[in-house]
Short mmCIF file of C-alpha atoms in Angstrom, two decimals:
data_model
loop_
_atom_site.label_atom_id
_atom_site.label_comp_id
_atom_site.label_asym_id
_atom_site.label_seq_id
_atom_site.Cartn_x
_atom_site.Cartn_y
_atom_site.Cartn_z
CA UNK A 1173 -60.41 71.32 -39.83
CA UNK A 1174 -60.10 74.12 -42.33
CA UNK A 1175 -56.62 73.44 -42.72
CA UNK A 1176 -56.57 70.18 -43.01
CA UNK A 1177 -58.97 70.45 -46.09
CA UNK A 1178 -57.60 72.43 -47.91
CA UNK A 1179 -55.10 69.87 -47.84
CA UNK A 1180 -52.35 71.41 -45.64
CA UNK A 1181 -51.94 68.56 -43.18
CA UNK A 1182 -51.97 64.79 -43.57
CA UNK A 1183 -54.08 64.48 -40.73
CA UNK A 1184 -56.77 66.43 -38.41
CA UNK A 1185 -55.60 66.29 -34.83
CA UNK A 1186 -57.20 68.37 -32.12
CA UNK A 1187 -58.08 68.71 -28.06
CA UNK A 1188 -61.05 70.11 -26.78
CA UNK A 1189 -63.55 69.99 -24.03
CA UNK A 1190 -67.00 68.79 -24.23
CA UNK A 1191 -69.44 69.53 -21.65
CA UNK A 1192 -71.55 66.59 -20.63
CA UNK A 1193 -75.06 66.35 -19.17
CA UNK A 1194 -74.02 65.97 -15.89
CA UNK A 1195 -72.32 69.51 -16.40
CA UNK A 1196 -68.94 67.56 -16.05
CA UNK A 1197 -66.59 68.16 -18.73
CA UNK A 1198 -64.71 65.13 -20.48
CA UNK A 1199 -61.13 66.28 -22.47
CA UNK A 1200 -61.08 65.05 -26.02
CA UNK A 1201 -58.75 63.87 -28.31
CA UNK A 1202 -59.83 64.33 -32.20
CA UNK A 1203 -58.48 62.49 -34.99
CA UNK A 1204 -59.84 62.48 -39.15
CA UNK A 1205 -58.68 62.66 -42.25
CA UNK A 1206 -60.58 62.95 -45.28
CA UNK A 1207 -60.60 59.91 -47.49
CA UNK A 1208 -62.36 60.69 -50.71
CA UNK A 1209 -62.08 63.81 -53.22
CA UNK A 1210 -64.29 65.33 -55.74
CA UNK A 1211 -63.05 65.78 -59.50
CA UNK A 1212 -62.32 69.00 -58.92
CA UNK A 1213 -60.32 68.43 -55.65
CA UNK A 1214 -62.97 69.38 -52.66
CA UNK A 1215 -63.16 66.90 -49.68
CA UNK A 1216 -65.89 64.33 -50.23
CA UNK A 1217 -65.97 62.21 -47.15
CA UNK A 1218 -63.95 62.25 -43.79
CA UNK A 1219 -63.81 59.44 -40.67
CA UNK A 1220 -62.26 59.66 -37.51
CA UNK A 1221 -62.38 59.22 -34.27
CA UNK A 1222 -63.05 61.04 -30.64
CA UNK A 1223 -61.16 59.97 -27.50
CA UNK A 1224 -61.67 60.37 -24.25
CA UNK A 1225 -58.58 61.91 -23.02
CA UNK A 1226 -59.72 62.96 -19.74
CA UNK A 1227 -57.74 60.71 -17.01
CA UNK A 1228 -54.40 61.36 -19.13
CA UNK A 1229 -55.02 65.16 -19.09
CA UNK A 1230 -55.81 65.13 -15.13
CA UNK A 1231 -52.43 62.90 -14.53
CA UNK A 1232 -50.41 65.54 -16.56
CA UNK A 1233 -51.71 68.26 -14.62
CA UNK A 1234 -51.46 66.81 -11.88
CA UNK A 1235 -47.58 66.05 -12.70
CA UNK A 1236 -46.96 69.66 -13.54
CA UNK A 1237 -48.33 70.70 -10.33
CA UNK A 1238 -46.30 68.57 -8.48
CA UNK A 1239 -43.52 69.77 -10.51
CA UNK A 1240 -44.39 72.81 -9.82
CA UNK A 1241 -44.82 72.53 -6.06
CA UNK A 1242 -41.36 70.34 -5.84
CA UNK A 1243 -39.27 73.74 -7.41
CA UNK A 1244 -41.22 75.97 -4.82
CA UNK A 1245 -39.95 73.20 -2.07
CA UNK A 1246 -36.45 73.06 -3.18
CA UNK A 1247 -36.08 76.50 -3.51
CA UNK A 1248 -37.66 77.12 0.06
CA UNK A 1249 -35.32 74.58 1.19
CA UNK A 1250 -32.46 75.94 -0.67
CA UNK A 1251 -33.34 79.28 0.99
CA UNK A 1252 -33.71 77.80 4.23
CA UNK A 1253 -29.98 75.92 4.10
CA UNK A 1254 -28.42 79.31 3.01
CA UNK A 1255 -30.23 81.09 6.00
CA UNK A 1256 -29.15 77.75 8.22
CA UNK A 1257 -25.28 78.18 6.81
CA UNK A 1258 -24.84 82.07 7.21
CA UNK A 1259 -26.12 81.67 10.70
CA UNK A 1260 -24.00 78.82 11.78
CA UNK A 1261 -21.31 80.70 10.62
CA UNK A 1262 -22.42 83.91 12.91
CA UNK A 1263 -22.99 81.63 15.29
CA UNK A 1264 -18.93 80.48 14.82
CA UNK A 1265 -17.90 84.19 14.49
CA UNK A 1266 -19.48 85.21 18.08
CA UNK A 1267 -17.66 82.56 19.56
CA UNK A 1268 -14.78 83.11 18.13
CA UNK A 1269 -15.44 87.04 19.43
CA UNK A 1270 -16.30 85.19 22.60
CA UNK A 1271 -12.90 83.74 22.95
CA UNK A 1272 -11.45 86.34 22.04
CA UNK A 1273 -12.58 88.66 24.54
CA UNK A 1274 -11.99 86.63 26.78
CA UNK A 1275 -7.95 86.85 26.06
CA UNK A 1276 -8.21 90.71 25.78
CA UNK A 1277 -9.70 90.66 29.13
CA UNK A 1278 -6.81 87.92 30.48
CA UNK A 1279 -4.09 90.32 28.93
CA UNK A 1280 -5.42 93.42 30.65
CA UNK A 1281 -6.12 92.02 34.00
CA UNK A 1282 -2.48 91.98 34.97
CA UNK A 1283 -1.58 95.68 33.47
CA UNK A 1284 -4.27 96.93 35.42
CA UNK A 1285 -3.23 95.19 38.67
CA UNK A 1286 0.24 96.92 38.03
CA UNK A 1287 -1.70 100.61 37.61
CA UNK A 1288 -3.46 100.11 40.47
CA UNK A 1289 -0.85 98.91 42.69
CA UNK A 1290 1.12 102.11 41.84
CA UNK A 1291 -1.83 104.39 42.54
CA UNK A 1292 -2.57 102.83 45.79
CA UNK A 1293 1.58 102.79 46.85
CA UNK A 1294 1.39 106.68 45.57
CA UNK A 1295 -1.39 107.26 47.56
CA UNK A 1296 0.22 106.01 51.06
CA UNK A 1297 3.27 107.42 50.60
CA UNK A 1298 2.35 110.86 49.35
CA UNK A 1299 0.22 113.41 51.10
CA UNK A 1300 -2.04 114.84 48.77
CA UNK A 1301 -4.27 117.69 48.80
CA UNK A 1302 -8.13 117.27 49.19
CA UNK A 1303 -8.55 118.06 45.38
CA UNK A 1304 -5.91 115.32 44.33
CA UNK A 1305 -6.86 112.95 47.34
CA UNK A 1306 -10.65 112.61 45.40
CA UNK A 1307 -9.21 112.18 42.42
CA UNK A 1308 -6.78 109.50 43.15
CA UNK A 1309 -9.63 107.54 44.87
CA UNK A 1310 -12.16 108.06 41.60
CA UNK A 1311 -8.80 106.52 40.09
CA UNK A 1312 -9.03 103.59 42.34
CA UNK A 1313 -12.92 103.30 42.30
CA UNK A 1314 -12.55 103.12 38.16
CA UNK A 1315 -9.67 100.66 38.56
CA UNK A 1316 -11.84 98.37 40.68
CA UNK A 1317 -15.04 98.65 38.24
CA UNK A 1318 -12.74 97.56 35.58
CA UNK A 1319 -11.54 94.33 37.30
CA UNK A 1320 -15.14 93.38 37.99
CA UNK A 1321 -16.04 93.96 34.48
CA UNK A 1322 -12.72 91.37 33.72
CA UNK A 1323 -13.74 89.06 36.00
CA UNK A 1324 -17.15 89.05 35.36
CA UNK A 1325 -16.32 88.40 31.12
CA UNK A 1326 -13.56 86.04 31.92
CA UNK A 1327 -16.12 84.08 34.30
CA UNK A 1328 -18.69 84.17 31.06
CA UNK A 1329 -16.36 82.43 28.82
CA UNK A 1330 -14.85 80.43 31.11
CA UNK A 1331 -15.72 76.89 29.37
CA UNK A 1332 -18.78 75.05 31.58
CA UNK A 1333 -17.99 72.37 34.15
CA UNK A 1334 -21.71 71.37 33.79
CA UNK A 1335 -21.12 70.84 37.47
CA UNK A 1336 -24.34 72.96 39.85
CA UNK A 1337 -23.62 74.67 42.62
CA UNK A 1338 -25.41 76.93 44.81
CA UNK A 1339 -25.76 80.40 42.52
CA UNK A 1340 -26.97 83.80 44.43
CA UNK A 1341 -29.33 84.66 41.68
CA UNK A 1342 -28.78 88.59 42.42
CA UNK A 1343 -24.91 88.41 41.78
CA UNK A 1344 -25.43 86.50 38.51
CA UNK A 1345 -27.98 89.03 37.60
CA UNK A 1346 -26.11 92.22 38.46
CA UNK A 1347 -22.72 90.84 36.82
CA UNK A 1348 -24.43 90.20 33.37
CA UNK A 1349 -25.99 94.22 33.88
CA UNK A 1350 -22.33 95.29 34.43
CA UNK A 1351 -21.42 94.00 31.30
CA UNK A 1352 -24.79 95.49 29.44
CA UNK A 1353 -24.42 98.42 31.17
CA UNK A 1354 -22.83 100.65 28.25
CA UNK A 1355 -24.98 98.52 25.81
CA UNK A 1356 -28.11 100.38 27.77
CA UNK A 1357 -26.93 103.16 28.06
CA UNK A 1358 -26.12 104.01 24.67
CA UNK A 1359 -29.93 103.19 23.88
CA UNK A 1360 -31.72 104.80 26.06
CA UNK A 1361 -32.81 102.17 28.50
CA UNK A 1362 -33.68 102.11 31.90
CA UNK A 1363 -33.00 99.10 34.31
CA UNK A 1364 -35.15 98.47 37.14
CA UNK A 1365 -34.55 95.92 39.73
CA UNK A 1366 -36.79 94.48 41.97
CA UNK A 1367 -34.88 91.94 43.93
CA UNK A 1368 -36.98 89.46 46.62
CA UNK A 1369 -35.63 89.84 50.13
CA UNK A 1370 -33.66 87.03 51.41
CA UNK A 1371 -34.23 85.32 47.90
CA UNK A 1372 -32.58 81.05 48.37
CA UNK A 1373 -29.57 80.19 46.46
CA UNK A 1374 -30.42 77.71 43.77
CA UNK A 1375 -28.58 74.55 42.41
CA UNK A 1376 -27.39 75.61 39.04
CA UNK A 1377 -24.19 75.64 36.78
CA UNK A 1378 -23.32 79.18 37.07
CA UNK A 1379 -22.36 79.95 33.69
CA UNK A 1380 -24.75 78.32 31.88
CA UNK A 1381 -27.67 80.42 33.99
CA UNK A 1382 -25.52 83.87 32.79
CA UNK A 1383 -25.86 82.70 29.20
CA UNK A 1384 -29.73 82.16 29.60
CA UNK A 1385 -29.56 86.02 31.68
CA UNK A 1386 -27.72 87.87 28.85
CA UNK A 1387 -29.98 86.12 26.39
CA UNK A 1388 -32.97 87.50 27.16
CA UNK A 1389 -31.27 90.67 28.19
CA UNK A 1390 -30.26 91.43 24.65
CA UNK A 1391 -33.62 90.37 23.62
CA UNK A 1392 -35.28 92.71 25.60
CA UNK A 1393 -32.70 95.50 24.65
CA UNK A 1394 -33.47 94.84 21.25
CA UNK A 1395 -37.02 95.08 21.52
CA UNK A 1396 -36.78 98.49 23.17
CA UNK A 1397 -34.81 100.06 19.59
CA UNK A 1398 -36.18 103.30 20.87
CA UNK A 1399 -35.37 103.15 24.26
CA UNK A 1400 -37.76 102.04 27.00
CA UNK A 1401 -37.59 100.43 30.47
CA UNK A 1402 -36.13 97.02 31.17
CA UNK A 1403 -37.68 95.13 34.87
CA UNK A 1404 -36.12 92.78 36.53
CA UNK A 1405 -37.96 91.00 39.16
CA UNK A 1406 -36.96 88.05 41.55
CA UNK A 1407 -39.35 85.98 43.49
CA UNK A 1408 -40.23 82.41 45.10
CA UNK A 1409 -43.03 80.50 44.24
CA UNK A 1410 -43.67 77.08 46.03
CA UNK A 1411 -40.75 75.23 45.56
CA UNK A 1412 -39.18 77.44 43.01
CA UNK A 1413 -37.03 80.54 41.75
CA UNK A 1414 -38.61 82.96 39.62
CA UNK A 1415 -37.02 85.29 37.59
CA UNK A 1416 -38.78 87.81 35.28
CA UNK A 1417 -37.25 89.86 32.81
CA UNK A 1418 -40.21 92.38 31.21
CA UNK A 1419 -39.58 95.28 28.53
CA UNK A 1420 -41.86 98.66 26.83
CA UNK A 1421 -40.52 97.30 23.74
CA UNK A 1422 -42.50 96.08 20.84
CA UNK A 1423 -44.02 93.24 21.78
CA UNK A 1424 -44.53 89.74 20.12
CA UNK A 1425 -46.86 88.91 17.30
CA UNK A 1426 -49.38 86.24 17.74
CA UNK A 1427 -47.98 84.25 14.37
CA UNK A 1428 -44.37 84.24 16.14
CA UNK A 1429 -45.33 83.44 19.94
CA UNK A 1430 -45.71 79.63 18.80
CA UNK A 1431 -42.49 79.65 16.97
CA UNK A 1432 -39.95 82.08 19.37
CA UNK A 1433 -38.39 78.68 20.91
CA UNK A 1434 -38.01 77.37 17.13
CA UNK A 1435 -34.11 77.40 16.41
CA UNK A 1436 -32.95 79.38 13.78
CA UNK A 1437 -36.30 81.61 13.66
CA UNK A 1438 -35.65 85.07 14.31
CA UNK A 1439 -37.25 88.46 13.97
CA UNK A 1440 -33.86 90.39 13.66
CA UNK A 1441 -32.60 91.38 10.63
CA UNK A 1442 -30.32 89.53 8.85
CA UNK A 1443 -27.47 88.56 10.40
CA UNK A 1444 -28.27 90.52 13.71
CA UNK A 1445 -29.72 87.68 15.19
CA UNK A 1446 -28.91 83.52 14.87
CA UNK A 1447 -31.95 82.53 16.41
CA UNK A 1448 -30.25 80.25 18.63
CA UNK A 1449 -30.18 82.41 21.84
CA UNK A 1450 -34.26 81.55 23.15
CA UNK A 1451 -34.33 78.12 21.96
CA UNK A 1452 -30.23 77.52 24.04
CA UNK A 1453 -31.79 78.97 27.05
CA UNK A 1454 -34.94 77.17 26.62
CA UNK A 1455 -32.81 73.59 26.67
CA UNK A 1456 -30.33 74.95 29.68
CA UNK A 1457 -33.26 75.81 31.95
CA UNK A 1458 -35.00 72.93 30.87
CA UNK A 1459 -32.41 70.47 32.20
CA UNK A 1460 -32.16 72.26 35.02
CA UNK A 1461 -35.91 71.26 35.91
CA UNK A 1462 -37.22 74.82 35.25
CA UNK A 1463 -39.28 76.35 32.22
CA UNK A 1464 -39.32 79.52 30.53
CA UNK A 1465 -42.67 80.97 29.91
CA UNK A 1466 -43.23 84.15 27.71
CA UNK A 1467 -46.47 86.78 27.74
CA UNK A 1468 -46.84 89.41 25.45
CA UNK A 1469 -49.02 91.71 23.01
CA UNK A 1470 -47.91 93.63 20.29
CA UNK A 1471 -46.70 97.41 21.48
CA UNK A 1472 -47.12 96.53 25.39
CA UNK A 1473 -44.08 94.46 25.51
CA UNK A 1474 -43.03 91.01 26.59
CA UNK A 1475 -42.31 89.32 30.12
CA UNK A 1476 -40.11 86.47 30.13
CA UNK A 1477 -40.52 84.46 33.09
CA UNK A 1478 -37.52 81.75 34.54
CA UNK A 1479 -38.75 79.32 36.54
CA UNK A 1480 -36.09 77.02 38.23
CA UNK A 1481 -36.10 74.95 41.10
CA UNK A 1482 -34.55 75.97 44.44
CA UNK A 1483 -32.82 72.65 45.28
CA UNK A 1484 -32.16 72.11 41.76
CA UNK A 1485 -32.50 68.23 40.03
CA UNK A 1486 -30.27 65.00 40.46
CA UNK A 1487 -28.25 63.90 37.62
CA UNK A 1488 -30.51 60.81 37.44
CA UNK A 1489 -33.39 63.05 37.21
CA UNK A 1490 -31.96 64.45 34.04
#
């Protein structure tokens, strides 16, 4: 106002808030300009006008909220895509790792046929002490854990037929630990299995049952970063298969049980993880009829619970 008479503006324009008597406040828009002068140059008279501003301030506030809120979204989202990309592409790179090993393991399947043939023909044809006769057959015995641990990779990444057939659950389990076994060792952890007598054979596809096994395998070895005890127990109940897989790791948080299944949400660090594995294994098991059903508490550990059916589901069922 000052300003303006002292004649350093053509006009008197300012915003400010009133208080009413409803203690609401109203936003208002003032206008004047002084319109007569003394002889000596001081102000004389002034008109203007107030307006009531107040729905135009609220809109613009509201607009620079949702402004506001729309960069936080497409950032998040932004975010979120980059996250989706990188693990799409980790998700490319272990299959291509996948494949592969699973040429490595082709290639040294028939070298090691060759090595063992010539141990075995030395063997007949050569009498050997007691000292070399042990040796020869720890030769053999390592020979023979090596083709199983061939077989059982090259039967991993053999492409799915999507066709079921009866499974022993046992031999699916105990090939997938033959291929974990260094991968537990290495951190410490203990495998205990406690396999259900005379447990049925279920109607599965084979390999697709060994992904959803080595998924929550490396789960539970991951959970266990300090080492700990992995269990793995079989049982029937009803009409069903159960399989439980239960770690001493670290458990699962309340704010992540609801969202474990979610794809793409992980817990791993970056790049350790895709978050595809739990919610793959939920959808296999779930066309197969079964469920997957989690319990857990933060520093107890988790128990992961497969629950298929023994005479498995018709393809019109699916």
């Amino acid at each position: 106002i000052q300003k303006h008479m002292d004649n350093k503006t053509t006009i008197y324009l300012n915003e400010h808030r009133i208080l009413c008597r409803d203690n609401t406040y109203k936003w208002v828009l003032a206008r004047g300009k002084v319109i007569a002068w003394t002889a000596d140059g001081k102000p004389l008279r002034m008109i203007g006008t107030h307006t009531d501003i107040t729905e135009q301030k609220m809109t613009t506030e509201a607009l620079r909220k949702a402004h506001s809120e729309l960069e936080q979204r497409v950032q998040a989202r932004t975010l979120e895509l980059q996250k989706t990309y990188e693990q799409l592409l980790h998700a490319e790179k272990m299959s291509a790792i996948g494949n592969l090993s699973a040429s490595i393991a082709h290639e040294f399947n028939n070298p090691l046929q060759g090595v063992m043939g010539i141990i075995r023909g030395v063997n007949r044809r050569v009498e050997l002490g007691k000292d070399d006769q042990e040796l020869v057959d720890m030769a053999i015995t390592e020979c023979n854990r090596m083709k199983d641990l061939i077989k059982s990779l090259q039967d991993f990444n053999r492409p799915t037929s999507s066709r079921k057939a009866p499974v022993n659950i046992h031999n699916s389990l105990d090939s997938i630990l033959l291929l974990a076994k260094k991968q537990f060792h290495t951190r410490k952890i203990t495998v205990e299995k406690k396999y259900a007598v005379n447990l049925p054979q279920i109607m599965v596809v084979a390999d697709q049952l060994k992904q959803v096994f080595l998924n929550l395998l490396n789960n539970a070895s991951d959970a266990c970063a300090q080492g700990g005890t992995i269990t793995i127990e079989t049982d029937t109940l009803e009409n069903n298969v159960v399989i439980r897989f239960h770690d001493t790791g670290c458990g699962i948080t309340a704010e992540n049980m609801d969202r474990i299944f979610e794809p793409f949400f992980t817990t791993k660090a970056a790049m350790k993880g895709t978050g595809l594995g739990l919610p793959i294994s939920y959808g296999i098991i779930k066309e197969h009829g079964g469920k997957i059903t989690v319990e857990s508490e933060p520093g107890k550990g988790a128990t992961f619970s497969v629950i298929l059916p023994i005479e498995g589901i018709s393809h019109a069922e699916q």
